[in-house]
Structure formats: C-alpha cells, structure tokens
Tab-separated table of C-alpha atoms in Angstrom:
chain	number	residue	atom	x	y	z
P	1144	MET	CA	0.036	-0.117	-0.140
P	1145	PRO	CA	1.538	3.344	-0.384
P	1146	PRO	CA	1.590	5.800	2.475
P	1147	GLU	CA	-1.224	8.406	3.193
P	1148	ASN	CA	-1.167	11.762	3.746
P	1149	PRO	CA	-1.734	12.632	7.370
P	1150	ALA	CA	-3.786	14.965	6.951
P	1151	THR	CA	-6.391	13.947	3.839
P	1152	GLY	CA	-5.799	10.486	4.852
P	1153	ALA	CA	-5.288	10.773	0.794
P	1154	PRO	CA	-2.423	8.328	-0.705
P	1155	ALA	CA	0.902	10.211	-1.092
P	1156	ALA	CA	2.968	11.433	-4.042
P	1157	ARG	CA	5.627	9.580	-5.041
P	1158	THR	CA	8.531	10.027	-3.262
P	1159	PRO	CA	11.507	11.435	-5.573
P	1160	ALA	CA	13.184	8.780	-4.085
P	1161	GLY	CA	10.996	5.897	-5.086
P	1162	ALA	CA	10.795	7.384	-8.543
P	1163	GLY	CA	14.417	7.762	-9.128
P	1164	ALA	CA	14.054	3.650	-8.362
P	1165	ALA	CA	11.787	3.096	-10.496
P	1166	ALA	CA	13.733	5.261	-13.382
P	1167	ALA	CA	16.637	3.102	-12.945
P	1168	ARG	CA	14.318	-0.225	-12.723
P	1169	ARG	CA	13.069	1.212	-16.257
P	1170	SER	CA	16.335	2.168	-17.006
P	1171	ARG	CA	17.850	-1.413	-16.365
P	1172	LEU	CA	15.192	-3.393	-18.246
P	1173	THR	CA	15.884	-0.903	-21.301
P	1174	ALA	CA	19.202	-2.571	-20.968
P	1175	ALA	CA	18.667	-5.584	-21.079
P	1176	LEU	CA	16.732	-5.527	-23.517
P	1177	ARG	CA	19.060	-4.066	-26.166
P	1178	PRO	CA	21.088	-5.598	-28.830
P	1179	GLY	CA	24.066	-5.561	-27.313
P	1180	ASN	CA	22.763	-7.524	-24.308
P	1181	ALA	CA	20.220	-9.797	-25.615
P	1182	GLY	CA	21.329	-10.079	-29.180
P	1183	VAL	CA	21.624	-13.931	-28.936
P	1184	VAL	CA	18.183	-14.539	-27.735
P	1185	TYR	CA	16.373	-12.537	-30.608
P	1186	ALA	CA	18.804	-14.398	-32.756
P	1187	LEU	CA	17.723	-17.346	-31.682
P	1188	ILE	CA	14.709	-16.608	-32.124
P	1189	LEU	CA	15.261	-15.253	-36.136
P	1190	ILE	CA	16.652	-18.144	-36.837
P	1191	VAL	CA	14.025	-20.642	-35.597
P	1192	THR	CA	11.510	-18.419	-37.154
P	1193	VAL	CA	13.519	-19.084	-40.490
P	1194	LEU	CA	13.628	-22.785	-40.366
P	1195	THR	CA	10.117	-23.140	-39.374
P	1196	LEU	CA	9.024	-21.401	-42.658
P	1197	LEU	CA	11.418	-22.701	-44.811
P	1198	SER	CA	10.261	-26.162	-43.060
P	1199	ALA	CA	7.197	-26.101	-44.498
P	1200	GLN	CA	7.874	-23.953	-47.963
P	1201	LEU	CA	9.529	-26.891	-48.670
P	1202	GLY	CA	6.788	-29.183	-46.915
P	1203	ARG	CA	9.514	-31.111	-44.071
P	1204	PRO	CA	8.491	-31.880	-40.872
P	1205	ASN	CA	7.496	-29.057	-38.287
P	1206	TYR	CA	10.481	-27.769	-37.394
P	1207	LEU	CA	8.701	-26.494	-33.793
P	1208	SER	CA	7.393	-29.792	-33.196
P	1209	ALA	CA	8.181	-31.673	-29.630
P	1210	THR	CA	9.722	-33.982	-30.673
P	1211	ASN	CA	12.425	-32.002	-32.600
P	1212	ILE	CA	12.797	-29.642	-29.587
P	1213	THR	CA	13.644	-32.159	-27.468
P	1214	ASN	CA	16.068	-33.986	-29.898
P	1215	ILE	CA	17.516	-30.152	-30.293
P	1216	LEU	CA	17.601	-29.962	-26.228
P	1217	ASP	CA	19.332	-33.389	-26.083
P	1218	GLN	CA	21.993	-32.792	-28.402
P	1219	SER	CA	23.061	-29.376	-26.840
P	1220	SER	CA	22.548	-30.544	-23.328
P	1221	LEU	CA	26.420	-31.923	-22.872
P	1222	VAL	CA	28.620	-29.044	-24.740
P	1223	ALA	CA	25.980	-26.696	-22.432
P	1224	ILE	CA	27.000	-27.869	-19.708
P	1225	LEU	CA	30.791	-27.523	-20.576
P	1226	ALA	CA	30.253	-23.757	-21.884
P	1227	VAL	CA	28.632	-22.810	-18.369
P	1228	PHE	CA	32.078	-23.655	-16.601
P	1229	THR	CA	34.310	-22.090	-19.553
P	1230	THR	CA	31.698	-19.096	-18.770
P	1231	VAL	CA	33.220	-19.387	-15.231
P	1232	VAL	CA	36.444	-19.344	-16.502
P	1233	LEU	CA	36.089	-16.365	-18.512
P	1234	ILE	CA	34.799	-14.018	-15.882
P	1235	SER	CA	37.780	-14.659	-13.558
P	1236	GLY	CA	39.720	-13.845	-16.576
P	1237	ASN	CA	41.508	-16.913	-17.531
P	1238	PHE	CA	40.828	-19.327	-19.874
P	1239	ASP	CA	40.383	-23.150	-20.761
P	1240	LEU	CA	41.223	-24.996	-23.866
P	1241	SER	CA	41.532	-28.263	-22.659
P	1242	VAL	CA	38.118	-29.294	-21.505
P	1243	ALA	CA	37.316	-31.595	-23.808
P	1244	SER	CA	40.670	-33.450	-23.482
P	1245	VAL	CA	40.063	-33.348	-19.877
P	1246	SER	CA	36.067	-35.122	-20.620
P	1247	ALA	CA	37.192	-37.731	-22.410
P	1248	PHE	CA	40.038	-38.581	-19.890
P	1249	SER	CA	37.352	-38.930	-17.361
P	1250	ALA	CA	35.163	-41.284	-19.540
P	1251	ALA	CA	38.159	-43.109	-20.755
P	1252	THR	CA	39.303	-43.636	-17.151
P	1253	VAL	CA	35.108	-44.416	-16.141
P	1254	LEU	CA	35.105	-47.362	-18.466
P	1255	SER	CA	37.511	-48.693	-17.795
P	1256	LEU	CA	37.188	-49.339	-13.557
P	1257	VAL	CA	33.150	-49.098	-13.817
P	1258	SER	CA	33.274	-53.050	-14.193
P	1259	SER	CA	36.119	-53.973	-11.742
P	1260	LEU	CA	34.906	-51.584	-9.289
P	1261	GLY	CA	31.448	-50.660	-9.749
P	1262	LEU	CA	29.590	-47.024	-10.949
P	1263	PRO	CA	29.710	-44.855	-7.487
P	1264	LEU	CA	33.684	-45.719	-7.331
P	1265	ALA	CA	34.360	-45.327	-10.856
P	1266	MET	CA	32.773	-42.091	-11.418
P	1267	ALA	CA	34.224	-40.786	-8.196
P	1268	ILE	CA	37.475	-41.219	-9.567
P	1269	ALA	CA	36.861	-40.099	-13.189
P	1270	LEU	CA	35.490	-36.729	-11.501
P	1271	GLY	CA	38.472	-36.624	-9.648
P	1272	ALA	CA	40.502	-36.951	-12.154
P	1273	GLY	CA	39.034	-34.147	-14.058
P	1274	LEU	CA	39.386	-32.585	-10.600
P	1275	VAL	CA	43.072	-32.522	-10.777
P	1276	CYS	CA	43.534	-31.300	-14.161
P	1277	GLY	CA	41.849	-28.587	-13.203
P	1278	ALA	CA	43.416	-27.779	-10.362
P	1279	VAL	CA	46.794	-28.616	-11.803
P	1280	ASN	CA	45.874	-25.788	-14.517
P	1281	GLY	CA	44.812	-23.113	-12.184
P	1282	VAL	CA	47.987	-23.664	-10.148
P	1283	ILE	CA	50.588	-23.055	-13.325
P	1284	VAL	CA	48.479	-20.053	-14.511
P	1285	GLN	CA	48.145	-18.486	-10.893
P	1286	ARG	CA	51.222	-19.587	-9.356
P	1287	VAL	CA	53.957	-19.875	-12.458
P	1288	GLY	CA	52.844	-17.080	-13.683
P	1289	ILE	CA	52.285	-18.186	-17.085
P	1290	ASN	CA	49.564	-17.410	-19.752
P	1291	ALA	CA	46.183	-19.617	-19.527
P	1292	PHE	CA	46.234	-20.050	-23.421
P	1293	ILE	CA	49.347	-21.645	-23.442
P	1294	VAL	CA	49.182	-23.501	-20.269
P	1295	THR	CA	45.468	-25.734	-21.064
P	1296	LEU	CA	47.108	-25.766	-24.835
P	1297	GLY	CA	49.872	-27.736	-23.237
P	1298	THR	CA	47.473	-29.570	-21.045
P	1299	MET	CA	44.842	-30.072	-24.159
P	1300	THR	CA	47.920	-32.007	-25.506
P	1301	ALA	CA	49.239	-34.408	-22.441
P	1302	VAL	CA	45.693	-34.831	-21.045
P	1303	ARG	CA	44.954	-36.558	-24.924
P	1304	GLY	CA	47.884	-38.172	-24.936
P	1305	LEU	CA	46.575	-39.680	-21.350
P	1306	VAL	CA	43.192	-41.094	-23.056
P	1307	LEU	CA	45.584	-42.642	-25.646
P	1308	ILE	CA	47.584	-44.738	-22.142
P	1309	VAL	CA	44.253	-45.710	-20.599
P	1310	THR	CA	42.984	-46.638	-24.191
P	1311	ASP	CA	45.934	-48.165	-25.962
P	1312	GLY	CA	45.134	-46.638	-28.758
P	1313	ARG	CA	42.393	-48.675	-29.369
P	1314	THR	CA	38.199	-47.791	-28.890
P	1315	ILE	CA	37.567	-49.099	-24.832
P	1316	THR	CA	33.729	-49.986	-23.743
P	1317	ALA	CA	32.037	-51.321	-20.623
P	1318	LYS	CA	31.863	-55.142	-21.139
P	1319	ASP	CA	30.075	-56.187	-17.990
P	1320	PRO	CA	26.225	-56.276	-18.406
P	1321	GLU	CA	26.201	-54.707	-15.317
P	1322	ALA	CA	28.172	-52.477	-15.372
P	1323	GLN	CA	26.418	-51.240	-18.448
P	1324	GLN	CA	23.184	-51.014	-17.305
P	1325	ALA	CA	24.161	-48.811	-14.615
P	1326	LEU	CA	25.971	-46.375	-17.267
P	1327	ILE	CA	22.702	-46.403	-19.177
P	1328	ALA	CA	20.242	-45.581	-16.466
P	1329	LEU	CA	22.567	-42.516	-15.276
P	1330	GLN	CA	21.747	-41.231	-19.086
P	1331	ALA	CA	19.658	-42.577	-20.540
P	1332	GLY	CA	15.920	-41.913	-20.155
P	1333	TYR	CA	13.281	-39.361	-20.771
P	1334	TRP	CA	10.819	-37.280	-17.935
P	1335	THR	CA	7.930	-35.890	-19.788
P	1336	ILE	CA	6.642	-32.527	-18.610
P	1337	PRO	CA	2.473	-32.774	-19.673
P	1338	HIS	CA	1.025	-29.637	-20.893
P	1339	ILE	CA	3.918	-27.471	-20.937
P	1340	LEU	CA	2.526	-24.574	-21.897
P	1341	ALA	CA	-0.436	-24.639	-18.834
P	1342	VAL	CA	3.089	-24.632	-16.759
P	1343	ALA	CA	4.710	-21.838	-18.415
P	1344	GLY	CA	0.776	-19.858	-18.228
P	1345	VAL	CA	0.733	-20.683	-14.651
P	1346	ALA	CA	4.793	-19.631	-14.189
P	1347	ALA	CA	4.170	-16.868	-16.050
P	1348	LEU	CA	1.202	-15.468	-13.834
P	1349	VAL	CA	2.898	-16.134	-10.521
P	1350	THR	CA	5.737	-14.588	-11.847
P	1351	GLY	CA	3.113	-11.392	-13.662
P	1352	ALA	CA	1.532	-11.127	-9.762
P	1353	VAL	CA	5.056	-10.927	-7.344
P	1354	LEU	CA	6.909	-8.071	-10.361
P	1355	ALA	CA	3.462	-6.174	-9.989
P	1356	LEU	CA	3.262	-6.506	-5.334
P	1357	LEU	CA	6.427	-5.624	-5.926
P	1358	ALA	CA	6.642	-2.767	-8.184
P	1359	ARG	CA	3.625	-1.167	-6.202
P	1360	ARG	CA	5.275	-1.556	-2.702
P	1361	SER	CA	8.053	0.683	-4.043
P	1362	GLY	CA	6.122	3.273	-6.309
P	1363	GLY	CA	7.117	1.436	-9.169
P	1364	SER	CA	4.996	1.272	-12.236
P	1365	PRO	CA	3.378	-2.070	-12.672
P	1366	LEU	CA	3.587	-2.275	-16.299
P	1367	ARG	CA	6.471	-5.486	-16.728
P	1368	GLY	CA	3.926	-7.309	-14.372
P	1369	ALA	CA	1.143	-6.734	-16.530
P	1370	VAL	CA	2.818	-7.753	-19.474
P	1371	VAL	CA	3.949	-11.100	-17.465
P	1372	ALA	CA	0.981	-11.998	-16.434
P	1373	ALA	CA	-0.879	-11.408	-20.108
P	1374	ALA	CA	1.628	-13.619	-21.461
P	1375	GLY	CA	0.633	-15.981	-18.871
P	1376	VAL	CA	-2.932	-15.913	-19.940
P	1377	VAL	CA	-2.404	-16.261	-23.718
P	1378	LEU	CA	-0.020	-19.198	-22.665
P	1379	LEU	CA	-3.349	-20.783	-20.065
P	1380	ALA	CA	-5.604	-20.489	-23.252
P	1381	LEU	CA	-3.285	-21.683	-26.434
P	1382	SER	CA	-2.755	-25.347	-23.600
P	1383	PRO	CA	-6.350	-27.227	-24.330
P	1384	VAL	CA	-6.059	-26.242	-28.116
P	1385	LEU	CA	-2.479	-27.056	-28.436
P	1386	GLY	CA	-1.829	-29.621	-25.947
P	1387	PHE	CA	1.640	-29.648	-26.131
P	1388	GLU	CA	3.678	-32.183	-24.190
P	1389	LEU	CA	7.770	-32.070	-23.920
P	1390	ARG	CA	9.539	-35.466	-22.966
P	1391	LEU	CA	13.316	-33.824	-21.886
P	1392	SER	CA	16.238	-36.480	-21.438
P	1393	LYS	CA	18.059	-36.582	-17.861
P	1394	PRO	CA	21.147	-34.460	-19.658
P	1395	THR	CA	18.468	-31.834	-20.150
P	1396	TYR	CA	17.646	-32.030	-16.322
P	1397	TYR	CA	21.608	-31.914	-15.557
P	1398	LEU	CA	21.635	-28.800	-17.732
P	1399	LEU	CA	18.743	-27.174	-15.858
P	1400	VAL	CA	19.809	-27.817	-12.910
P	1401	ILE	CA	23.659	-26.781	-13.030
P	1402	VAL	CA	22.408	-23.295	-14.775
P	1403	ALA	CA	19.859	-22.246	-12.313
P	1404	ILE	CA	22.771	-23.040	-9.628
P	1405	THR	CA	25.287	-21.967	-10.948
P	1406	TRP	CA	23.559	-18.366	-12.138
P	1407	ALA	CA	21.877	-17.859	-8.769
P	1408	VAL	CA	25.723	-18.061	-7.573
P	1409	LEU	CA	26.719	-15.643	-10.203
P	1410	ARG	CA	23.906	-13.332	-9.050
P	1411	TYR	CA	23.010	-13.327	-5.867
P	1412	THR	CA	26.026	-14.375	-3.803
P	1413	VAL	CA	29.566	-12.695	-2.520
P	1414	ILE	CA	31.074	-15.718	-4.405
P	1415	GLY	CA	30.121	-14.312	-7.600
P	1416	ARG	CA	30.394	-10.564	-7.238
P	1417	ARG	CA	34.236	-11.161	-6.071
P	1418	LEU	CA	34.353	-13.299	-8.829
P	1419	TYR	CA	32.996	-10.769	-11.853
P	1420	ALA	CA	35.726	-8.199	-9.891
P	1421	VAL	CA	38.493	-10.040	-9.846
P	1422	GLY	CA	38.282	-10.765	-13.647
P	1423	SER	CA	37.119	-7.120	-14.646
P	1424	ASN	CA	39.914	-6.101	-12.438
P	1425	ALA	CA	42.354	-8.290	-10.215
P	1426	GLU	CA	44.648	-5.469	-9.191
P	1427	ALA	CA	41.808	-3.415	-8.301
P	1428	ALA	CA	40.072	-6.453	-6.593
P	1429	ARG	CA	43.484	-7.532	-4.776
P	1430	LEU	CA	43.525	-4.132	-3.177
P	1431	ALA	CA	40.388	-4.463	-2.027
P	1432	GLY	CA	41.186	-7.818	0.021
P	1433	ILE	CA	39.825	-10.310	-2.327
P	1434	ASN	CA	42.356	-13.704	-2.532
P	1435	VAL	CA	42.190	-13.609	-6.245
P	1436	ASP	CA	44.627	-16.378	-6.637
P	1437	ARG	CA	41.594	-18.493	-4.469
P	1438	TYR	CA	38.489	-17.558	-6.898
P	1439	LYS	CA	41.056	-17.883	-10.116
P	1440	ILE	CA	42.365	-21.900	-9.242
P	1441	GLY	CA	38.858	-22.436	-7.648
P	1442	ALA	CA	37.099	-21.338	-11.576
P	1443	PHE	CA	39.823	-24.149	-13.214
P	1444	VAL	CA	39.132	-26.582	-10.371
P	1445	LEU	CA	34.994	-26.254	-10.958
P	1446	ASN	CA	35.979	-26.527	-14.774
P	1447	GLY	CA	37.588	-29.379	-14.579
P	1448	LEU	CA	34.826	-30.786	-12.441
P	1449	GLY	CA	32.674	-30.339	-14.733
P	1450	SER	CA	34.181	-31.389	-17.912
P	1451	GLY	CA	35.114	-34.729	-15.444
P	1452	PHE	CA	30.940	-34.430	-15.228
P	1453	VAL	CA	30.343	-34.609	-18.954
P	1454	GLY	CA	32.892	-37.618	-19.887
P	1455	VAL	CA	30.985	-38.887	-17.393
P	1456	LEU	CA	27.773	-38.602	-19.607
P	1457	PHE	CA	29.412	-38.652	-22.710
P	1458	ALA	CA	30.867	-42.490	-21.618
P	1459	ALA	CA	27.433	-43.786	-20.554
P	1460	LYS	CA	25.404	-42.760	-23.939
P	1461	LEU	CA	27.613	-44.250	-26.392
P	1462	LEU	CA	29.086	-46.610	-23.659
P	1463	ALA	CA	32.324	-46.563	-25.427
P	1464	ILE	CA	35.277	-43.794	-26.055
P	1465	ASN	CA	38.021	-44.016	-28.225
P	1466	PRO	CA	41.380	-41.944	-28.741
P	1467	THR	CA	39.585	-39.369	-30.853
P	1468	GLY	CA	36.670	-38.798	-28.544
P	1469	LEU	CA	35.366	-35.052	-27.866
P	1470	GLN	CA	38.453	-33.866	-30.209
P	1471	GLY	CA	36.863	-30.644	-31.312
P	1472	THR	CA	34.643	-29.839	-28.986
P	1473	GLU	CA	36.582	-26.988	-27.016
P	1474	LEU	CA	36.063	-24.692	-30.345
P	1475	THR	CA	32.461	-25.536	-29.960
P	1476	VAL	CA	32.140	-24.825	-26.229
P	1477	LEU	CA	33.841	-21.177	-27.303
P	1478	ALA	CA	32.209	-20.465	-29.879
P	1479	ALA	CA	28.801	-20.901	-27.704
P	1480	ALA	CA	30.256	-18.548	-25.021
P	1481	ILE	CA	31.248	-15.991	-27.481
P	1482	LEU	CA	27.706	-16.674	-28.929
P	1483	GLY	CA	26.616	-15.121	-24.913
P	1484	GLY	CA	28.459	-12.201	-25.152
P	1485	THR	CA	31.136	-13.934	-23.320
P	1486	SER	CA	33.893	-11.697	-22.835
P	1487	LEU	CA	37.453	-13.484	-23.391
P	1488	PHE	CA	39.202	-10.853	-21.428
P	1489	GLY	CA	37.268	-11.487	-18.205
P	1490	GLY	CA	35.171	-9.382	-16.091
P	1491	LEU	CA	32.299	-10.438	-18.494
P	1492	GLY	CA	29.528	-12.957	-19.490
P	1493	SER	CA	26.403	-14.940	-18.409
P	1494	VAL	CA	25.916	-18.474	-18.366
P	1495	LEU	CA	22.333	-18.165	-19.026
P	1496	LYS	CA	23.497	-16.488	-22.758
P	1497	SER	CA	25.695	-19.543	-23.097
P	1498	VAL	CA	23.604	-21.780	-23.201
P	1499	VAL	CA	21.947	-19.433	-26.084
P	1500	GLY	CA	24.770	-19.706	-27.827
P	1501	ALA	CA	24.821	-23.343	-27.524
P	1502	LEU	CA	21.672	-23.757	-28.483
P	1503	ILE	CA	22.264	-21.857	-31.597
P	1504	LEU	CA	24.462	-23.550	-32.920
P	1505	PHE	CA	22.852	-27.139	-32.558
P	1506	THR	CA	19.831	-25.629	-34.057
P	1507	LEU	CA	21.649	-24.548	-36.635
P	1508	ASP	CA	23.007	-28.202	-36.654
P	1509	ASN	CA	19.396	-29.782	-36.869
P	1510	GLY	CA	18.014	-26.986	-39.219
P	1511	PHE	CA	21.062	-28.077	-41.619
P	1512	ASN	CA	19.787	-31.644	-41.159
P	1513	VAL	CA	15.605	-31.347	-41.673
P	1514	LEU	CA	16.929	-28.686	-44.678
P	1515	ASN	CA	18.869	-31.191	-45.987
P	1516	LEU	CA	21.848	-28.599	-46.786
P	1517	GLY	CA	24.714	-30.399	-47.051
P	1518	ALA	CA	27.375	-30.809	-44.521
P	1519	ASN	CA	30.011	-27.867	-47.063
P	1520	TYR	CA	27.782	-25.054	-46.270
P	1521	GLN	CA	27.154	-25.935	-42.659
P	1522	GLY	CA	30.313	-24.764	-41.442
P	1523	LEU	CA	30.876	-21.635	-43.580
P	1524	ILE	CA	27.117	-20.688	-41.863
P	1525	VAL	CA	28.422	-21.220	-38.299
P	1526	GLY	CA	31.574	-19.387	-38.429
P	1527	THR	CA	30.097	-16.656	-40.425
P	1528	VAL	CA	27.554	-16.537	-37.320
P	1529	VAL	CA	29.997	-16.717	-34.625
P	1530	ILE	CA	32.005	-13.687	-36.264
P	1531	VAL	CA	29.218	-11.808	-36.975
P	1532	ALA	CA	27.782	-12.480	-32.851
P	1533	ALA	CA	31.414	-11.487	-31.775
P	1534	ALA	CA	31.386	-8.497	-34.140
P	1535	ILE	CA	28.152	-6.808	-32.916
P	1536	TYR	CA	29.067	-7.812	-29.096
P	1537	THR	CA	32.597	-5.899	-29.456
P	1538	ILE	CA	30.521	-2.709	-31.434
P	1539	ALA	CA	27.949	-2.529	-28.787
P	1540	GLY	CA	30.896	-3.311	-25.740
P	1541	ARG	CA	32.757	-0.055	-27.600
P	1542	GLN	CA	29.322	1.829	-27.605
P	1543	ARG	CA	28.605	1.618	-24.535
P	1544	GLN	CA	32.127	2.963	-23.033
P	1545	VAL	CA	31.251	6.346	-25.352
P	1546	ARG	CA	28.357	6.792	-23.677
P	1547	ARG	CA	30.401	6.131	-19.921
P	1548	VAL	CA	32.425	8.164	-21.218
P	1549	ARG	CA	30.207	10.873	-22.270
P	1550	GLU	CA	27.416	10.656	-19.082
P	1551	SER	CA	30.923	11.151	-16.860
P	1552	GLN	CA	31.907	14.529	-18.738
P	1553	THR	CA	28.294	15.663	-18.771
P	1554	PRO	CA	28.619	19.165	-16.077
P	1555	GLN	CA	25.880	18.638	-12.716
P	1556	PRO	CA	23.813	20.979	-12.591
P	1557	PRO	CA	24.074	23.420	-9.816
P	1558	GLN	CA	22.416	23.744	-6.659
P	1559	ALA	CA	19.727	25.398	-6.338
P	1560	ALA	CA	20.161	28.113	-3.678
P	1561	PRO	CA	17.936	27.906	-0.093
P	1562	GLU	CA	15.148	30.026	0.150
P	1563	PRO	CA	15.215	32.928	2.457
P	1564	GLU	CA	12.926	30.554	5.067
P	1565	GLN	CA	14.846	27.626	4.556
P	1566	ALA	CA	18.193	29.578	5.075
P	1567	GLY	CA	16.983	31.596	8.340
P	1568	LYS	CA	15.744	27.864	9.852
P	1569	GLN	CA	19.535	26.763	9.256
P	1570	GLU	CA	21.093	29.381	10.519
P	1571	ALA	CA	18.906	30.067	13.758
P	1572	LEU	CA	19.903	25.829	14.057
P	1573	ARG	CA	23.206	26.772	13.911
C-alpha cells in the first residue's frame, strides 16, 4: 500500500526517491533488452522462425514439433554444460582449451574402471581426475604466471596423451552387463512435462503477480508485471488447443539444475560478485582484500570437475570411448560462450546467454539436417554466425564505453540556493 497523507488520508505523492528507483529499474530493463545485451536471444528467435518457415515452405516436418525440440535440447546438453563452466573461467579472466580432453580422459577412466569397481567408485575417480586436471591448470597459471592460453593448450595435448595411454590407442567399452546397465540408467531415459504451455502460463501468472506487487510496494510501474501476466493468460488459453507436451532427457535436466545453481551463485552471492571483480580488474580486487588466486584457481577446479561430469555422461551415452573422442569440442564450447557475449578478457559474461549460444549452434546443425543442406555449407554458415556475433558484441561494448565517458564528462546541474525561510531556519540551528 502506498503511504497516506496524514492530513487528508489520501495517498501521498510518489517521493523523489521512489520515482528515482522506478526510473532506475526501467533503465535497467531497457538496457537488458538492447541488442548488445539480448542479441543472442533475438538471434535464436530469428533462426528458429526462419527454419520453421523454410520447413513449412519445403514440405518438411514441423520444425517446432515436441520431438525436434527434445532432440535439440538433448544434443546440446553436454556442450551447454561445458559452456557454463567455461563461462565461469572466462569471467574470472582466464582461458581453458583443455575441457574436451579432460572430458575424454574422465570418460576413458570411468569405462576402464566401472566393471571392476562399480559405477559409484569409478565415477568418483573420474570426477577426481577432472578436478585434478583443473587444479593443475589453475596452479600453473596463477602460481607460475604462465599465460592461460599456453598452459591449457599444453594440458589439452598432454591429457589427450593420457587418453591414448588409458585406451591403449583403441576403442574401449564397458563389457560387464551390470556396469552397462548402471551407465545407461545414469544417462538414458526421458521425463515428460505434460501440458507444458499450461505450466509455463501458471509460472508466468505467478511471476507477473509478484513483479506487480513488488512494483506497487516500491512505488514503481506495474507494467512489466502486467505484461508477464498477460503472456501467462495467453499461454493458458493456448494450452487446451495445442495440448503441448515436452519429453526432456536426463542430461537436459542435469543442464537445467547446473545452470540454475551457477546463475544464482554468480548473480546473488558474494562469491559471484567477487569473481566478476577479479576478472574485471585483478589488481583492484587484490587491493580490496579479495584473494585473487583463490577465485581464479577455483574457477579452473570447477571447470575441471564439470568437464569430468560431462565425460561420465558421454561414456554413459555411447558406452565406449576412442582416443579421438570429443576432439574439437572445445572450439564449439568457446563458440557458444562467445555467442553468449562472454568477454575473452574477463569480468563480463552470463551462463544463461552461453546456453542460448549453444542452442543456436545446435539449432543451426539441426536445421541443416532437416532442410537437407549439404555439410559443405554448414561450417561456413556457423563460422559466419560466430564472427558476426563477436562483431556485434564488440561494437556494442565500444558504444557502452563511449556513453559512459560522455556521461562522466557531462557537467552536473548546480544545486538551487535555499529559500530565505529555509536559510533562516538553518542559521538558527547553527
């Protein structure tokens, strides 16, 4: 409830502070919707729209069918998980090219041990192997002071050599039937979300009501909450007509949980704020009392652990690994992070947008297959998309810097002189 005027009982006018807070929220929303920030989301919507129209025009199956959406999410889940943890490393101001090799090493480790030790212990050793690889990267980069690109390029080759040693240069599999079933149970299977439009509609209604309530209490505009609630009403109205169900694979659910936890930590905790500070300006963060080495090494360790988990899922999916397994995946992961607007210089990035970047890459691959576009053109188109996205983010970043410089150079308006009556009161108080 807005505050009331004690003399008349009528609602009091919005205070300047409340108006300023509402204006700041509108400014943040406007900035978040700019192409420089939300461009990757607009790009995904545009690509899906074009592929849907082309599929309908050429008489192909519906591109937005539940089966195709499930396939895209399942195909992109492992790369998206790697992109999440790689984004954390990039935010900290470092670089990691060894993620695919570490995942392959963990996959080879779990497959070579699962028959004799069982899945829990073999999985723990595989995750530990990934963690150790990440810690080695972090310690060498931070303690020795070698450039992260050189270090992780070396560990990428060295760990790939470990994969050759473990596999003995051939494809290895889990031969024990019980071990195979345990691996299959870890990765295979789908969980169905019935009436997904109705679920999304209810979530949008609740979110819109909460936003409107918060805006009313703070004296802001309830427009954003009303728009979200209206979208919820539309989704609820379409639910009985379309009857849309979504079957998501287990790796997709793993991805959703990892993204939610990582995003929340980076967004709302001291750890996340310090990680951004370390990546933005390590020396300033050190002078502020932040243990820079701890956060940078911790990012590498987390990335190694995540790479190990992806390796276990990859082994569970194929039940086999060869010495070249996952080779080249590190470039796809970096492309997803770049498409998501993550800076290669640290201090800027979003795990949500990195996941959207991975979805763009796999949506393109899926669309090429649906449209029967030759593989000769796929690399050209994907590479062009990555370069264009990087150019857009670079130009947008320069424009933001220009605006900040101009705002800092804008002279502040002089403060008005106090009225005679107020000046007399201030003089009396002195």
